[in-house]
Structure formats: C-alpha cells, structure tokens
PDB file of C-alpha atoms in Angstrom:
ATOM      1  CA  MET A 877       1.681 -45.752 -17.097  1.00 43.00           C
ATOM      2  CA  SER A 878       1.191 -48.785 -19.210  1.00 46.00           C
ATOM      3  CA  ASN A 879      -1.846 -50.893 -18.591  1.00 44.00           C
ATOM      4  CA  THR A 880      -0.738 -54.510 -18.834  1.00 46.00           C
ATOM      5  CA  SER A 881      -3.996 -55.988 -17.555  1.00 44.00           C
ATOM      6  CA  THR A 882      -6.854 -57.333 -19.637  1.00 40.00           C
ATOM      7  CA  PHE A 883      -9.080 -54.386 -18.729  1.00 38.00           C
ATOM      8  CA  PRO A 884      -9.965 -51.733 -21.295  1.00 40.00           C
ATOM      9  CA  ASP A 885      -7.636 -48.761 -21.608  1.00 45.00           C
ATOM     10  CA  TRP A 886      -9.194 -46.026 -19.417  1.00 44.00           C
ATOM     11  CA  HIS A 887      -8.239 -42.440 -20.118  1.00 53.00           C
ATOM     12  CA  GLY A 888      -9.580 -39.076 -19.341  1.00 66.00           C
ATOM     13  CA  THR A 889      -8.001 -37.048 -16.618  1.00 85.00           C
ATOM     14  CA  THR A 890      -6.351 -33.712 -16.410  1.00 93.00           C
ATOM     15  CA  ILE A 891      -5.285 -32.469 -12.979  1.00 96.00           C
ATOM     16  CA  LEU A 892      -3.582 -29.094 -12.625  1.00 97.00           C
ATOM     17  CA  ALA A 893      -2.154 -27.345  -9.560  1.00 98.00           C
ATOM     18  CA  VAL A 894      -1.233 -23.651  -9.549  1.00 98.00           C
ATOM     19  CA  ARG A 895       0.375 -21.749  -6.692  1.00 97.00           C
ATOM     20  CA  LYS A 896       0.570 -17.991  -7.013  1.00 96.00           C
ATOM     21  CA  ASN A 897       0.668 -15.090  -4.556  1.00 95.00           C
ATOM     22  CA  GLY A 898       0.073 -17.330  -1.543  1.00 93.00           C
ATOM     23  CA  LYS A 899      -2.945 -19.090  -3.044  1.00 97.00           C
ATOM     24  CA  THR A 900      -2.935 -22.729  -4.183  1.00 97.00           C
ATOM     25  CA  VAL A 901      -5.559 -24.103  -6.547  1.00 98.00           C
ATOM     26  CA  VAL A 902      -6.032 -27.685  -7.751  1.00 98.00           C
ATOM     27  CA  ALA A 903      -8.394 -28.246 -10.678  1.00 98.00           C
ATOM     28  CA  GLY A 904      -9.501 -31.496 -12.274  1.00 96.00           C
ATOM     29  CA  ASP A 905     -11.722 -32.224 -15.230  1.00 94.00           C
ATOM     30  CA  GLY A 906     -14.590 -34.672 -15.042  1.00 89.00           C
ATOM     31  CA  GLN A 907     -14.141 -36.893 -18.081  1.00 88.00           C
ATOM     32  CA  VAL A 908     -13.615 -40.642 -17.897  1.00 83.00           C
ATOM     33  CA  SER A 909     -13.265 -42.498 -21.185  1.00 81.00           C
ATOM     34  CA  MET A 910     -13.006 -46.135 -22.131  1.00 79.00           C
ATOM     35  CA  GLY A 911     -11.276 -46.349 -25.470  1.00 77.00           C
ATOM     36  CA  GLN A 912     -13.070 -43.887 -27.730  1.00 81.00           C
ATOM     37  CA  THR A 913     -16.198 -43.713 -25.570  1.00 84.00           C
ATOM     38  CA  ILE A 914     -16.884 -41.162 -22.856  1.00 85.00           C
ATOM     39  CA  VAL A 915     -18.432 -43.123 -19.988  1.00 84.00           C
ATOM     40  CA  LYS A 916     -18.719 -40.265 -17.495  1.00 86.00           C
ATOM     41  CA  GLY A 917     -18.393 -36.526 -17.816  1.00 84.00           C
ATOM     42  CA  SER A 918     -18.665 -35.357 -14.219  1.00 88.00           C
ATOM     43  CA  ALA A 919     -16.228 -37.444 -12.154  1.00 87.00           C
ATOM     44  CA  LYS A 920     -14.709 -35.713  -9.117  1.00 92.00           C
ATOM     45  CA  LYS A 921     -10.960 -36.328  -9.115  1.00 92.00           C
ATOM     46  CA  VAL A 922      -9.977 -33.608  -6.647  1.00 96.00           C
ATOM     47  CA  ARG A 923     -10.437 -34.060  -2.877  1.00 94.00           C
ATOM     48  CA  ARG A 924      -9.739 -32.133   0.324  1.00 97.00           C
ATOM     49  CA  LEU A 925      -7.770 -34.005   3.001  1.00 95.00           C
ATOM     50  CA  ALA A 926      -6.384 -33.360   6.491  1.00 94.00           C
ATOM     51  CA  GLY A 927      -9.315 -31.288   7.671  1.00 93.00           C
ATOM     52  CA  GLY A 928      -9.295 -29.239   4.474  1.00 95.00           C
ATOM     53  CA  ARG A 929      -5.622 -28.192   4.744  1.00 96.00           C
ATOM     54  CA  VAL A 930      -4.460 -30.420   1.862  1.00 97.00           C
ATOM     55  CA  ILE A 931      -5.862 -30.968  -1.618  1.00 98.00           C
ATOM     56  CA  ALA A 932      -5.179 -34.096  -3.677  1.00 97.00           C
ATOM     57  CA  GLY A 933      -6.027 -34.779  -7.307  1.00 95.00           C
ATOM     58  CA  PHE A 934      -5.569 -38.107  -9.043  1.00 92.00           C
ATOM     59  CA  ALA A 935      -5.076 -39.579 -12.481  1.00 88.00           C
ATOM     60  CA  GLY A 936      -5.245 -43.253 -13.336  1.00 83.00           C
ATOM     61  CA  SER A 937      -7.334 -46.052 -11.922  1.00 78.00           C
ATOM     62  CA  THR A 938      -9.976 -44.684  -9.562  1.00 81.00           C
ATOM     63  CA  ALA A 939      -9.874 -47.591  -7.125  1.00 80.00           C
ATOM     64  CA  ASP A 940      -6.079 -47.442  -7.058  1.00 82.00           C
ATOM     65  CA  ALA A 941      -6.132 -43.682  -6.522  1.00 82.00           C
ATOM     66  CA  PHE A 942      -8.619 -43.988  -3.638  1.00 88.00           C
ATOM     67  CA  THR A 943      -6.349 -46.570  -2.021  1.00 86.00           C
ATOM     68  CA  LEU A 944      -3.438 -44.157  -2.303  1.00 87.00           C
ATOM     69  CA  ILE A 945      -5.470 -41.231  -1.000  1.00 91.00           C
ATOM     70  CA  GLU A 946      -6.485 -43.291   2.033  1.00 92.00           C
ATOM     71  CA  ARG A 947      -2.827 -44.131   2.639  1.00 91.00           C
ATOM     72  CA  LEU A 948      -1.899 -40.472   2.203  1.00 94.00           C
ATOM     73  CA  GLU A 949      -4.522 -39.436   4.759  1.00 95.00           C
ATOM     74  CA  ALA A 950      -2.995 -41.879   7.252  1.00 95.00           C
ATOM     75  CA  LYS A 951       0.454 -40.409   6.562  1.00 95.00           C
ATOM     76  CA  LEU A 952      -0.899 -36.884   7.068  1.00 96.00           C
ATOM     77  CA  GLU A 953      -2.297 -37.966  10.446  1.00 95.00           C
ATOM     78  CA  GLN A 954       1.051 -39.528  11.315  1.00 95.00           C
ATOM     79  CA  TYR A 955       2.990 -36.417  10.174  1.00 94.00           C
ATOM     80  CA  PRO A 956       0.644 -33.441  10.687  1.00 90.00           C
ATOM     81  CA  GLU A 957       1.808 -30.211   9.043  1.00 91.00           C
ATOM     82  CA  GLN A 958       4.590 -32.137   7.238  1.00 95.00           C
ATOM     83  CA  LEU A 959       3.267 -32.584   3.723  1.00 96.00           C
ATOM     84  CA  ALA A 960       6.653 -33.356   2.166  1.00 95.00           C
ATOM     85  CA  ARG A 961       7.389 -36.074   4.711  1.00 96.00           C
ATOM     86  CA  ALA A 962       3.928 -37.623   4.280  1.00 96.00           C
ATOM     87  CA  CYS A 963       4.360 -37.682   0.473  1.00 95.00           C
ATOM     88  CA  VAL A 964       7.861 -39.168   0.649  1.00 94.00           C
ATOM     89  CA  ASP A 965       6.691 -41.822   3.102  1.00 92.00           C
ATOM     90  CA  LEU A 966       3.745 -42.670   0.832  1.00 91.00           C
ATOM     91  CA  ALA A 967       6.032 -42.917  -2.200  1.00 89.00           C
ATOM     92  CA  LYS A 968       8.416 -45.164  -0.279  1.00 87.00           C
ATOM     93  CA  ASP A 969       5.573 -47.490   0.742  1.00 83.00           C
ATOM     94  CA  TRP A 970       4.137 -47.383  -2.768  1.00 82.00           C
ATOM     95  CA  ARG A 971       7.477 -48.371  -4.262  1.00 79.00           C
ATOM     96  CA  THR A 972       8.373 -51.127  -1.786  1.00 78.00           C
ATOM     97  CA  ASP A 973       5.036 -52.703  -0.771  1.00 71.00           C
ATOM     98  CA  ARG A 974       4.118 -55.681  -2.947  1.00 70.00           C
ATOM     99  CA  TYR A 975       0.414 -54.778  -3.065  1.00 67.00           C
ATOM    100  CA  LEU A 976       0.833 -51.031  -3.507  1.00 69.00           C
ATOM    101  CA  ARG A 977       3.434 -51.223  -6.263  1.00 65.00           C
ATOM    102  CA  ARG A 978       0.780 -52.672  -8.611  1.00 71.00           C
ATOM    103  CA  LEU A 979      -1.416 -49.584  -8.254  1.00 71.00           C
ATOM    104  CA  GLU A 980      -1.760 -47.541 -11.424  1.00 73.00           C
ATOM    105  CA  ALA A 981      -2.350 -43.928 -10.517  1.00 80.00           C
ATOM    106  CA  MET A 982      -0.583 -40.626  -9.932  1.00 87.00           C
ATOM    107  CA  LEU A 983      -1.303 -37.911  -7.406  1.00 92.00           C
ATOM    108  CA  ILE A 984      -0.893 -34.174  -7.175  1.00 96.00           C
ATOM    109  CA  VAL A 985      -0.873 -33.144  -3.526  1.00 97.00           C
ATOM    110  CA  ALA A 986      -0.829 -29.538  -2.352  1.00 97.00           C
ATOM    111  CA  ASN A 987      -1.159 -27.287   0.653  1.00 96.00           C
ATOM    112  CA  GLN A 988      -0.787 -23.500   0.819  1.00 93.00           C
ATOM    113  CA  GLU A 989       2.992 -23.639   0.646  1.00 94.00           C
ATOM    114  CA  GLN A 990       3.852 -26.664  -1.488  1.00 96.00           C
ATOM    115  CA  ILE A 991       2.801 -28.747  -4.466  1.00 97.00           C
ATOM    116  CA  PHE A 992       4.036 -32.300  -5.077  1.00 97.00           C
ATOM    117  CA  THR A 993       3.564 -34.843  -7.839  1.00 94.00           C
ATOM    118  CA  VAL A 994       3.712 -38.359  -6.360  1.00 90.00           C
ATOM    119  CA  THR A 995       4.221 -41.429  -8.558  1.00 84.00           C
ATOM    120  CA  GLY A 996       4.405 -45.174  -8.101  1.00 75.00           C
ATOM    121  CA  VAL A 997       8.029 -45.317  -9.140  1.00 79.00           C
ATOM    122  CA  GLY A 998       9.052 -43.421  -6.025  1.00 78.00           C
ATOM    123  CA  ASP A 999       9.031 -39.867  -7.369  1.00 87.00           C
ATOM    124  CA  VAL A1000       8.008 -36.958  -5.167  1.00 93.00           C
ATOM    125  CA  LEU A1001       8.500 -33.948  -7.399  1.00 93.00           C
ATOM    126  CA  GLU A1002       8.097 -30.314  -6.383  1.00 95.00           C
ATOM    127  CA  PRO A1003       7.457 -28.358  -9.575  1.00 93.00           C
ATOM    128  CA  GLU A1004       9.198 -25.253 -10.770  1.00 87.00           C
ATOM    129  CA  HIS A1005       7.226 -22.089 -11.347  1.00 91.00           C
ATOM    130  CA  GLY A1006       4.453 -23.195  -8.954  1.00 94.00           C
ATOM    131  CA  VAL A1007       2.636 -25.256 -11.592  1.00 97.00           C
ATOM    132  CA  ALA A1008       2.198 -29.051 -11.876  1.00 97.00           C
ATOM    133  CA  ALA A1009      -0.067 -31.242 -13.981  1.00 96.00           C
ATOM    134  CA  ILE A1010      -0.779 -34.940 -14.546  1.00 94.00           C
ATOM    135  CA  GLY A1011      -3.043 -37.038 -16.718  1.00 90.00           C
ATOM    136  CA  SER A1012      -3.939 -37.280 -20.375  1.00 88.00           C
ATOM    137  CA  GLY A1013      -4.239 -33.530 -20.863  1.00 92.00           C
ATOM    138  CA  GLY A1014      -1.690 -32.643 -18.227  1.00 94.00           C
ATOM    139  CA  ILE A1015       1.001 -31.479 -20.637  1.00 95.00           C
ATOM    140  CA  PHE A1016      -1.458 -29.113 -22.355  1.00 96.00           C
ATOM    141  CA  ALA A1017      -2.708 -27.690 -19.047  1.00 97.00           C
ATOM    142  CA  LEU A1018       0.862 -27.346 -17.787  1.00 97.00           C
ATOM    143  CA  ALA A1019       1.989 -25.427 -20.871  1.00 97.00           C
ATOM    144  CA  ALA A1020      -1.019 -23.116 -20.748  1.00 98.00           C
ATOM    145  CA  ALA A1021      -0.639 -22.470 -17.013  1.00 98.00           C
ATOM    146  CA  ARG A1022       3.084 -21.778 -17.377  1.00 97.00           C
ATOM    147  CA  ALA A1023       2.270 -19.187 -20.043  1.00 97.00           C
ATOM    148  CA  LEU A1024      -0.451 -17.578 -17.900  1.00 97.00           C
ATOM    149  CA  VAL A1025       1.174 -17.689 -14.459  1.00 96.00           C
ATOM    150  CA  ASP A1026       3.323 -14.592 -15.112  1.00 94.00           C
ATOM    151  CA  THR A1027       0.305 -12.458 -16.014  1.00 96.00           C
ATOM    152  CA  ASP A1028      -1.863 -10.421 -13.626  1.00 96.00           C
ATOM    153  CA  LEU A1029      -4.367 -13.281 -13.348  1.00 97.00           C
ATOM    154  CA  ASP A1030      -4.888 -14.904  -9.943  1.00 97.00           C
ATOM    155  CA  ALA A1031      -4.164 -18.608  -9.343  1.00 97.00           C
ATOM    156  CA  GLU A1032      -7.761 -19.755  -9.808  1.00 98.00           C
ATOM    157  CA  THR A1033      -8.205 -17.849 -13.063  1.00 98.00           C
ATOM    158  CA  VAL A1034      -4.912 -19.254 -14.365  1.00 98.00           C
ATOM    159  CA  ALA A1035      -6.056 -22.783 -13.476  1.00 98.00           C
ATOM    160  CA  ARG A1036      -9.502 -22.377 -15.032  1.00 98.00           C
ATOM    161  CA  ARG A1037      -8.152 -20.863 -18.271  1.00 98.00           C
ATOM    162  CA  ALA A1038      -5.384 -23.464 -18.570  1.00 98.00           C
ATOM    163  CA  MET A1039      -7.893 -26.281 -18.058  1.00 97.00           C
ATOM    164  CA  ALA A1040     -10.168 -24.744 -20.709  1.00 97.00           C
ATOM    165  CA  ILE A1041      -7.249 -24.706 -23.150  1.00 97.00           C
ATOM    166  CA  ALA A1042      -6.429 -28.345 -22.343  1.00 96.00           C
ATOM    167  CA  ALA A1043     -10.087 -29.294 -22.893  1.00 95.00           C
ATOM    168  CA  GLU A1044      -9.973 -27.693 -26.345  1.00 95.00           C
ATOM    169  CA  ILE A1045      -6.895 -29.727 -27.316  1.00 94.00           C
ATOM    170  CA  CYS A1046      -7.100 -33.090 -25.511  1.00 91.00           C
ATOM    171  CA  VAL A1047      -9.978 -35.396 -26.456  1.00 89.00           C
ATOM    172  CA  TYR A1048      -9.711 -37.063 -23.028  1.00 86.00           C
ATOM    173  CA  THR A1049     -10.333 -33.784 -21.142  1.00 90.00           C
ATOM    174  CA  ASN A1050     -13.589 -31.893 -20.704  1.00 90.00           C
ATOM    175  CA  GLY A1051     -14.635 -28.555 -19.226  1.00 90.00           C
ATOM    176  CA  GLU A1052     -16.567 -30.007 -16.272  1.00 89.00           C
ATOM    177  CA  LEU A1053     -14.192 -28.865 -13.519  1.00 94.00           C
ATOM    178  CA  THR A1054     -13.771 -29.521  -9.837  1.00 94.00           C
ATOM    179  CA  VAL A1055     -11.725 -26.674  -8.372  1.00 96.00           C
ATOM    180  CA  GLU A1056     -10.451 -26.517  -4.788  1.00 97.00           C
ATOM    181  CA  ALA A1057      -8.433 -23.613  -3.405  1.00 97.00           C
ATOM    182  CA  LEU A1058      -6.363 -22.912  -0.297  1.00 95.00           C
TER     183      LEU A1058
END
C-alpha cells in the first residue's frame, strides 16, 4: 500500500498463516522500522479473537489495524461461527465507508478450518495450499512455507522455519515471533 501521507514510511511486518493436518498456525515477527531504523523489535502483531477461536495478524499501520480488528470482532459477534461472512462484511464496510477506506493495513484471519487475507480494496482471499502471508517479508515467508508444507513437518514447525528464512532475507523482518495455534 502506498503511503501518501506526510508520515515516515513504516515497514517491518511479516505475518504467515499455515494450515496443515487440521492445525492452523499464525506467526508474526516483531520488527517495526521507520526508514532504515528499527524502532521496535518485539511488537505483537498476532491476536486471538472470538473467545480464542479466531486468530488475526496484521501488517501496516498499527492504529489502523487495531481499528479493523475491533470491527472484525464486532462482525464475529454478529456472525458467530461464520468467519467467511464476517470477513466479507468487514471488507465491504472497509471498501465503502468513508472513514475506513483510508485505513492502511492488511489482515490475515484464520480459524481451524479457514484462512483469509482481507484487504482495504475489498479482497477476501482464501489461499491455495493452506498458506498465506502478508507484509514486507510476506513473499519470502510464503515461498518458504509453500516449499515446507509438503514435508513431514507439522504446521507450527513449517511456520517457524519459514519465518526464520524470511528473517534471513528481509531486512524488515526479525526472528522475534508471536505464534498462535488452533
């Protein structure tokens, strides 16, 4: 997402979701950077929602992401046990609401059965191969996880190894992980 404001260019997120053998894991690194400077190394960008039945990870502006997560929680209360419907409704609001459409963030939302990437342009994407990633190092984590998912490794090990690979490649990703599993 382009940052057209006068604020510094903030980077530094890799969020990865892996679903394998009935287990779903969402992992996020802890790095937040402003330009070429690391300003925090232990941010928590992965949260449990809906009484622990849903996990959400975010990339982008923290305040914007928290606004979206609050809206998602309200949608999950409105549509309990209907993650896809809650995500689609959030994306619709995000796309059409004047205030929300200015928010600069992306979400990965998962439960035991599904993973979705939700964007501000109205996308609600369910990934192939049970792997999704967002953020600065997302493409590196995605590639690594896709290569590892067909091995004998469990979902959490795949996520941790893929995030370690992303941290070795992407300067905006570190190895300080928050990992949540269902």
